Tab-separated table of C-alpha atoms in Angstrom:
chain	number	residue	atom	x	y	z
G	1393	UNK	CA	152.179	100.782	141.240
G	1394	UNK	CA	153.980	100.972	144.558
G	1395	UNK	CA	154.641	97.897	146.278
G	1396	UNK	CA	151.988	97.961	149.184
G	1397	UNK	CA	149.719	98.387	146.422
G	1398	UNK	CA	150.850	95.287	144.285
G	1399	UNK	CA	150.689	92.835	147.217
G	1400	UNK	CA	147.081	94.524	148.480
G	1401	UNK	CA	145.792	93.814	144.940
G	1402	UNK	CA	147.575	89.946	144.830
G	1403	UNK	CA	145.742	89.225	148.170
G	1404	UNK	CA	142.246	90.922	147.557
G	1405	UNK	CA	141.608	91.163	143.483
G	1406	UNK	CA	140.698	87.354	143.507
G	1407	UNK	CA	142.322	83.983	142.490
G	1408	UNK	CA	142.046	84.582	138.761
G	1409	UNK	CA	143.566	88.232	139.078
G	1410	UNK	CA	143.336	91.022	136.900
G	1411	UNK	CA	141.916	89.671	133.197
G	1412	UNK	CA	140.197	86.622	134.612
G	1413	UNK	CA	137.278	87.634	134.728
G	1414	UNK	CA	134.492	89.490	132.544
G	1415	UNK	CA	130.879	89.659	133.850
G	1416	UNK	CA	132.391	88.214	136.936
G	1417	UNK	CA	133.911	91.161	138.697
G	1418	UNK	CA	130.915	93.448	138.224
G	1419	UNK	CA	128.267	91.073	139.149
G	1420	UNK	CA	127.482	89.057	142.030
G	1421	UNK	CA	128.494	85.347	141.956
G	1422	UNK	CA	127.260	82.736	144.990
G	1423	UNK	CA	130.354	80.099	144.496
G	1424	UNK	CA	130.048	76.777	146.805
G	1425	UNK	CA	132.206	75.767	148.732
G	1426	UNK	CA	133.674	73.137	146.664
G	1427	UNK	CA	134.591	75.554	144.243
G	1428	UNK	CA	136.831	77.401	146.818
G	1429	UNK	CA	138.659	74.592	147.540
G	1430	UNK	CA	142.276	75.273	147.425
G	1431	UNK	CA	142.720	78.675	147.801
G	1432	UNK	CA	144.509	80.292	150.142
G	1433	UNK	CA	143.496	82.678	152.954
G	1434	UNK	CA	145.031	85.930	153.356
G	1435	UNK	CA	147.509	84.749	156.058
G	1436	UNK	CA	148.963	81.564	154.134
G	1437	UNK	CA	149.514	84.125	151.180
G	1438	UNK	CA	151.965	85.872	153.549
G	1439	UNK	CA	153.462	82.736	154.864
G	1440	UNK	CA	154.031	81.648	151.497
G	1441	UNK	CA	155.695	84.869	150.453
G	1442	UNK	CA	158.152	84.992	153.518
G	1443	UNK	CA	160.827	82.767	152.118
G	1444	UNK	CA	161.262	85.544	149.288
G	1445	UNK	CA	160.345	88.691	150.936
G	1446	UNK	CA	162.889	91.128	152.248
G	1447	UNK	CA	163.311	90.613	155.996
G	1448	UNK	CA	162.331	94.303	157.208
G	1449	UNK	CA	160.303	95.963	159.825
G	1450	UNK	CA	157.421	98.221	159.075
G	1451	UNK	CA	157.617	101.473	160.321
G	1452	UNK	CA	154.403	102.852	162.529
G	1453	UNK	CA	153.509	104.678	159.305
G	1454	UNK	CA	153.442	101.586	157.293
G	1455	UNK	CA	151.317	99.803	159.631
G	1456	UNK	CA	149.137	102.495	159.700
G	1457	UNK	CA	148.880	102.789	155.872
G	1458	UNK	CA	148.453	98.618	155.322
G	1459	UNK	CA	145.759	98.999	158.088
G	1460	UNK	CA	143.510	101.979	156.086
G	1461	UNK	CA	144.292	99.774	153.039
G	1462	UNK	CA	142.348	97.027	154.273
G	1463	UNK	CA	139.620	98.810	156.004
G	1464	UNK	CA	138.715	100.396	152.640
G	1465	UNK	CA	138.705	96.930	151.114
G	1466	UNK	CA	136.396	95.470	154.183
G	1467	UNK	CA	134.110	98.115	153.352
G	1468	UNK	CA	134.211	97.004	149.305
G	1469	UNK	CA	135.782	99.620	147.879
G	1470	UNK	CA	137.479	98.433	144.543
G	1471	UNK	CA	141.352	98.401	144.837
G	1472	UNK	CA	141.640	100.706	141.979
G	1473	UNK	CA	140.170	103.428	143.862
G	1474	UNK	CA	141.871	101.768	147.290
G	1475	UNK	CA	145.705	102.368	145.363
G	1476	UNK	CA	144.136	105.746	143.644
G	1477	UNK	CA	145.507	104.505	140.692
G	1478	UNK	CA	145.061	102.222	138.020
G	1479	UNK	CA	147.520	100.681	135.163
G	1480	UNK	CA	145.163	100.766	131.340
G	1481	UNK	CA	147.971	99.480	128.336
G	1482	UNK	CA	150.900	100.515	130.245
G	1483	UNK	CA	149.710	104.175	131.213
G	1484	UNK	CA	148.945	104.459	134.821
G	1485	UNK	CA	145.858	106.561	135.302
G	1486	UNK	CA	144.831	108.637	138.490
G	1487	UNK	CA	141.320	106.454	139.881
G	1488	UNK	CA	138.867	108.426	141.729
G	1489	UNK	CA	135.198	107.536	142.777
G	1490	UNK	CA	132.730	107.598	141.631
G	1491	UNK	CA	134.249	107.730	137.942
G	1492	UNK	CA	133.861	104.654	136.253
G	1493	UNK	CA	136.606	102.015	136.493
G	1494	UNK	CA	138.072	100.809	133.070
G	1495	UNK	CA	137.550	97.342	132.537
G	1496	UNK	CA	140.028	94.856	130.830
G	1497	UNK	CA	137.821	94.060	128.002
G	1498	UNK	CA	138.209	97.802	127.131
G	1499	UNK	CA	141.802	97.557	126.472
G	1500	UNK	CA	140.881	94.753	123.848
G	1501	UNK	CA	138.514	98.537	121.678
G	1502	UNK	CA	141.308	100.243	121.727
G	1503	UNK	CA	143.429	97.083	120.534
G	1504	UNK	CA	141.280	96.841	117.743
G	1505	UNK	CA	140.504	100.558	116.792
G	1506	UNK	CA	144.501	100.632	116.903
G	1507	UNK	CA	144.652	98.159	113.989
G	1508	UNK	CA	141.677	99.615	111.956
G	1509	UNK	CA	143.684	102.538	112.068
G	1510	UNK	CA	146.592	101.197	110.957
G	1511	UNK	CA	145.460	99.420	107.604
G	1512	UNK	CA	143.691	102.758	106.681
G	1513	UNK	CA	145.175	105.193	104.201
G	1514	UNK	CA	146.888	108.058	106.042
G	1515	UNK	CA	144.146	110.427	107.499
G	1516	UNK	CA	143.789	114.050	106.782
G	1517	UNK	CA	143.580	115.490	110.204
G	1518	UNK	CA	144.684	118.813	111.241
G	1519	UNK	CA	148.473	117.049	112.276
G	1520	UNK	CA	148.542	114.581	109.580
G	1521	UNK	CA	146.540	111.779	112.096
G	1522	UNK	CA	142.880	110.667	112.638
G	1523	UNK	CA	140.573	113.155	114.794
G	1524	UNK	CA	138.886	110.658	117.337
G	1525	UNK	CA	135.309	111.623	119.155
G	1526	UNK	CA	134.997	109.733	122.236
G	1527	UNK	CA	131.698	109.829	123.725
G	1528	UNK	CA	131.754	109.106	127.627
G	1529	UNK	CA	135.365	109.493	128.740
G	1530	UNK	CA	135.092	108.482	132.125
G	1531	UNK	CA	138.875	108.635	133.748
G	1532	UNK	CA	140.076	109.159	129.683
G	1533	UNK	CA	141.546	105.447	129.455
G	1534	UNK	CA	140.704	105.487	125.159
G	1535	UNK	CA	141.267	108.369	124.812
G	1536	UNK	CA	144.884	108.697	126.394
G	1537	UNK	CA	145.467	105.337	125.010
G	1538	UNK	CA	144.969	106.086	121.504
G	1539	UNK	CA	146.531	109.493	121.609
G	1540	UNK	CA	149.814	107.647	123.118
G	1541	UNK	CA	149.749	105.384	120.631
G	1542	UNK	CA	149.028	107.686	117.767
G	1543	UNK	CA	151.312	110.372	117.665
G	1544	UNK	CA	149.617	112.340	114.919
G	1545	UNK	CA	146.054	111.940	116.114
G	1546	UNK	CA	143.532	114.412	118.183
G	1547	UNK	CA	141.286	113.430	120.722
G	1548	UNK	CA	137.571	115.392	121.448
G	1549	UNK	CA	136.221	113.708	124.719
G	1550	UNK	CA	132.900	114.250	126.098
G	1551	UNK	CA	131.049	113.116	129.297
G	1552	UNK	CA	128.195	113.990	130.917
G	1553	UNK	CA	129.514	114.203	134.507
G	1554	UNK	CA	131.714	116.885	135.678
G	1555	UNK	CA	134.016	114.450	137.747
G	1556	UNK	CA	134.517	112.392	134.530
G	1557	UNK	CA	135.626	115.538	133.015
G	1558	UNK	CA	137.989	116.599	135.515
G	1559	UNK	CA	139.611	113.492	135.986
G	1560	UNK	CA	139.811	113.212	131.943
G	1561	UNK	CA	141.806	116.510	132.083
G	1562	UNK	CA	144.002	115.659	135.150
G	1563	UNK	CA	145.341	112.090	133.384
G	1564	UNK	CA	146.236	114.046	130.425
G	1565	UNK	CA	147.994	116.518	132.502
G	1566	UNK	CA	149.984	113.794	134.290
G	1567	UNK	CA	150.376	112.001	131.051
G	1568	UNK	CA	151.548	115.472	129.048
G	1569	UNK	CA	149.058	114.686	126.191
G	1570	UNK	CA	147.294	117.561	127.062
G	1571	UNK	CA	147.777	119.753	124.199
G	1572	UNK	CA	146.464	117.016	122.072
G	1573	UNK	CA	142.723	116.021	123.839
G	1574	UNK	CA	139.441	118.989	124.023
G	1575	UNK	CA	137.824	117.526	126.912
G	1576	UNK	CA	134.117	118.940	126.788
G	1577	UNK	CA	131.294	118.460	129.216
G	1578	UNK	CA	128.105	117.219	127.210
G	1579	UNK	CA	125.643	114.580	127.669
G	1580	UNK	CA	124.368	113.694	123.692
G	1581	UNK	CA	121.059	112.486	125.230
G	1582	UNK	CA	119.957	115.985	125.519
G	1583	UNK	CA	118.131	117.617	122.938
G	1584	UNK	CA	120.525	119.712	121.173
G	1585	UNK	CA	123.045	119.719	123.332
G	1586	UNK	CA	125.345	117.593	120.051
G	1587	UNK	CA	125.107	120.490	117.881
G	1588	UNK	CA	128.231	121.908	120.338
G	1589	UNK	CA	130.036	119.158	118.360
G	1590	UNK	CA	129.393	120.357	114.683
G	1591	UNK	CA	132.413	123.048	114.597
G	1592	UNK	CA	134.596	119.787	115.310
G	1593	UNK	CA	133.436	117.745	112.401
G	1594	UNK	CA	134.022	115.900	110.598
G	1595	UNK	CA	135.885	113.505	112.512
G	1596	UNK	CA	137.133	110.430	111.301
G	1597	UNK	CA	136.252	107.616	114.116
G	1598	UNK	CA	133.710	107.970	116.619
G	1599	UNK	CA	134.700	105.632	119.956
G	1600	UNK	CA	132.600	104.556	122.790
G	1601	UNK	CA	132.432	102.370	125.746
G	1602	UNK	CA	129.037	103.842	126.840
G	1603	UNK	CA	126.596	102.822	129.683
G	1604	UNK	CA	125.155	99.141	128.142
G	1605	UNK	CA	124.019	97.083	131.555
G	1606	UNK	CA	120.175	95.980	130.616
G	1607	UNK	CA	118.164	98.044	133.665
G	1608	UNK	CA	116.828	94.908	134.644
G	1609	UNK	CA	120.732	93.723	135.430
G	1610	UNK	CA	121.698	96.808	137.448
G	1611	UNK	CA	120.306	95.034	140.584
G	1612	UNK	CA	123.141	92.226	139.883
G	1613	UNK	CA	125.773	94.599	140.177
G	1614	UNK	CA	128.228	93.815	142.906
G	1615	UNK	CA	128.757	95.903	146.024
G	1616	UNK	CA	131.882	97.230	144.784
G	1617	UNK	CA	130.007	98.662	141.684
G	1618	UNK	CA	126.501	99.655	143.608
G	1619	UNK	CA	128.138	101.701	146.729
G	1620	UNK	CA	131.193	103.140	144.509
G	1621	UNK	CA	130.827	103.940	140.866
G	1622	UNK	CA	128.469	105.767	139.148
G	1623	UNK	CA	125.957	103.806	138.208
G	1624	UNK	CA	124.867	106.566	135.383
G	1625	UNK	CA	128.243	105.265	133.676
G	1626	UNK	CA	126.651	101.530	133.391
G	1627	UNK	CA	122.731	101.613	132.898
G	1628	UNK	CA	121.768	101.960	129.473
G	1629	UNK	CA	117.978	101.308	129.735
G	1630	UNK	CA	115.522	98.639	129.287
G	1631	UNK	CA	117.535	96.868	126.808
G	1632	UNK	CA	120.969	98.670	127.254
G	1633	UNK	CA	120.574	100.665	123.523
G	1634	UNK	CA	119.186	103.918	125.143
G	1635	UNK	CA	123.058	105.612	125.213
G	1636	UNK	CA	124.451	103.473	121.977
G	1637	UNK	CA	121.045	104.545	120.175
G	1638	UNK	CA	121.735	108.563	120.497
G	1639	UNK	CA	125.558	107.405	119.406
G	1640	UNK	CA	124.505	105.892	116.458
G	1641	UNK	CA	122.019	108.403	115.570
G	1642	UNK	CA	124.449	111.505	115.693
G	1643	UNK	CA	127.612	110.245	114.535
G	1644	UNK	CA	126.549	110.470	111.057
G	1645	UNK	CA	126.647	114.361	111.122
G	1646	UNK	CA	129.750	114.153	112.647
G	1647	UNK	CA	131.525	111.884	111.091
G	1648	UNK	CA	133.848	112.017	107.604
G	1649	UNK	CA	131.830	110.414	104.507
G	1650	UNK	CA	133.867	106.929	105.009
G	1651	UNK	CA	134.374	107.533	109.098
G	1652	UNK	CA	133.689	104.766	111.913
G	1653	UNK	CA	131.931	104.095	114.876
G	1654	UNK	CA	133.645	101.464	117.229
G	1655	UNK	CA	131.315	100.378	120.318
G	1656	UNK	CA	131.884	98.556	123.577
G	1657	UNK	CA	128.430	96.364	124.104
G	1658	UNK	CA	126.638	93.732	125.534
G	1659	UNK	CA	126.805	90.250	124.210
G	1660	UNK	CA	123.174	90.253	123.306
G	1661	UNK	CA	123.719	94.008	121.637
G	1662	UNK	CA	124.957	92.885	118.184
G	1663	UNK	CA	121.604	91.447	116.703
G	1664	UNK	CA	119.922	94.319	118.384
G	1665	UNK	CA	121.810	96.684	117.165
G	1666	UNK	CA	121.350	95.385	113.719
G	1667	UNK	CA	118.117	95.193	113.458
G	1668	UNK	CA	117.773	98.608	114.925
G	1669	UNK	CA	120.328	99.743	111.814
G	1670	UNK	CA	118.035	98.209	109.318
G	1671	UNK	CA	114.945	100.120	110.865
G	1672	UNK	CA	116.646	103.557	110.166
G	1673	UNK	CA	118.378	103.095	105.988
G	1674	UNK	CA	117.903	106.923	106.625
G	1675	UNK	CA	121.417	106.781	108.663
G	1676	UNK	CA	123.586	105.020	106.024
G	1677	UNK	CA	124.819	103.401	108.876
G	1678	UNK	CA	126.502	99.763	108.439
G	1679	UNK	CA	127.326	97.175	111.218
G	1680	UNK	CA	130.580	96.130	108.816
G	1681	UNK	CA	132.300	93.703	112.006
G	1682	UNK	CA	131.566	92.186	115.326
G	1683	UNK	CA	134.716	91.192	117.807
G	1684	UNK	CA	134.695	88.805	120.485
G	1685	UNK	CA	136.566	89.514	123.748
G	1686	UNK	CA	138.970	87.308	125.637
G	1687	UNK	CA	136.292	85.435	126.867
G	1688	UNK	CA	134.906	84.424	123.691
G	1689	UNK	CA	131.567	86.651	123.578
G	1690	UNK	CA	130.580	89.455	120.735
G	1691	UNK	CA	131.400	92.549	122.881
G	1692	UNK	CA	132.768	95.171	120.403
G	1693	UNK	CA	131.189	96.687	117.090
G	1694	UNK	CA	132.341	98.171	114.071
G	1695	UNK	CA	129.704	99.973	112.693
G	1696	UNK	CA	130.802	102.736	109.304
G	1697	UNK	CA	129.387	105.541	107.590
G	1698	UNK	CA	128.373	104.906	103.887
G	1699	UNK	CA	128.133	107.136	101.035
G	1700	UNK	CA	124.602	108.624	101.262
């Protein structure tokens, strides 16, 4: 990230910074003034960076550039689209609007689908790696990640919306991991639209980070999120299952006779999503684990595919 970027996101991405924050950054928080007590305003940051900042003189054109920086930001756009770029476990992805920003909580799925895959036996995928469905790909954040991380694997990445798709296909361009991703436009809430997936099966894991917000949330969302982002990407119905239901339903005929599903959720999803598991034996579908993220609530599943 350049440097105009760095100090735009220290003075505008909040006092607890990057990973501070969970439910925070995408929902709307009325803090009293008591609780702002302390921090500084834009202007003291700068004073307090002089002493160690390079004396130098902007240039018209830098002026110019800090000035549109901050008007976007006045205007609540999120800094990742601001910088057009975004870093997700050390790769730095391309960020357009209105494709869905990665959170940090998603770096924590891929953590853990990393591991999974690591105490497994050796996969038998077409390059000697596991072959990896993710289902709403968004700017391709998992599915880079895991491809850069395992060397053998293959990615198949689907969304629903075009500009997901493009942007999916430009990261792996800039990355050079795109000989190893099929980046397919497909929305598995439509009736039949899946069965474009059964010449790729079986696949070994199935990954997700798909649209969970409860509808009756959506109206917390914060600016940033309401007049930015697709909100397609977020809404997952009256009780945020609608999305994770259709994943859970199809991976089955998809997936290898021991394969995985690993899901990015609400912290009221795992009971939910249990239940619902019971209510359908006719899956073989098991909800084996449930990880809490850095903020201490049940946000990721581990659901896996048993011998029918």
């Amino acid at each position: 990230m350049k440097l105009w970027g760095r100090i735009l996101w220290s003075l505008l991405s909040g006092p607890r910074g990057r990973r501070g924050v969970s439910q925070g950054w995408a929902f709307n928080s009325q803090k009293s003034h008591s609780c702002l007590a302390g921090l500084l305003s834009a202007t003291e940051m700068f004073q307090s960076l002089r002493p160690v900042l390079r004396t130098k003189l902007l240039t018209p054109q830098q002026r110019e550039s800090i000035q549109e920086l901050c008007s976007h930001r006045l205007q609540r756009m999120p800094v990742q689209y601001i910088l057009g770029e975004w870093d997700f476990r050390g790769l730095s992805l391309k960020m357009v609007p209105p494709v869905f920003i990665p959170r940090p909580e998603t770096e924590e799925l891929v953590e853990w689908v990393l591991e999974e895959v690591a105490q497994r036996a050796p996969a038998v995928g077409p390059q000697g790696g596991p072959l990896i469905l993710e289902v709403g790909c968004g700017s391709g954040a998992i599915a880079l990640s895991l491809l850069s991380q395992l060397p053998k694997s293959q990615v198949i990445a689907v969304d629903k919306a075009e500009a997901a798709v493009s942007l999916t296909r430009e990261n792996a361009q800039r990355l050079q991991l795109q000989d190893r991703i099929q980046i397919i436009p497909l929305d598995v809430t439509s009736e039949g639209h899946w069965t474009h997936l059964l010449p790729c099966a079986p696949v070994d894991l199935v990954v997700s980070n798909p649209p969970y917000v409860f509808h009756k949330d959506m109206e917390q969302l914060a600016p940033e999120i309401c007049s930015y982002e697709d909100l397609a990407a977020l809404d997952g119905g009256e009780e945020g299952m609608d999305v994770i239901t259709h994943i859970l339903t199809l991976a089955p005929q998809l997936l290898n006779a021991s394969g995985s599903i690993f899901l990015e959720v609400d912290p009221r999803h795992p009971e939910l999503v249990s239940s619902w598991l019971q209510s359908r034996p006719d899956l073989y579908l098991s909800l084996v684990a449930v990880r809490k993220d850095f903020c201490g609530r049940p946000r990721f599943l581990h659901v896996q595919k048993s011998a029918s």
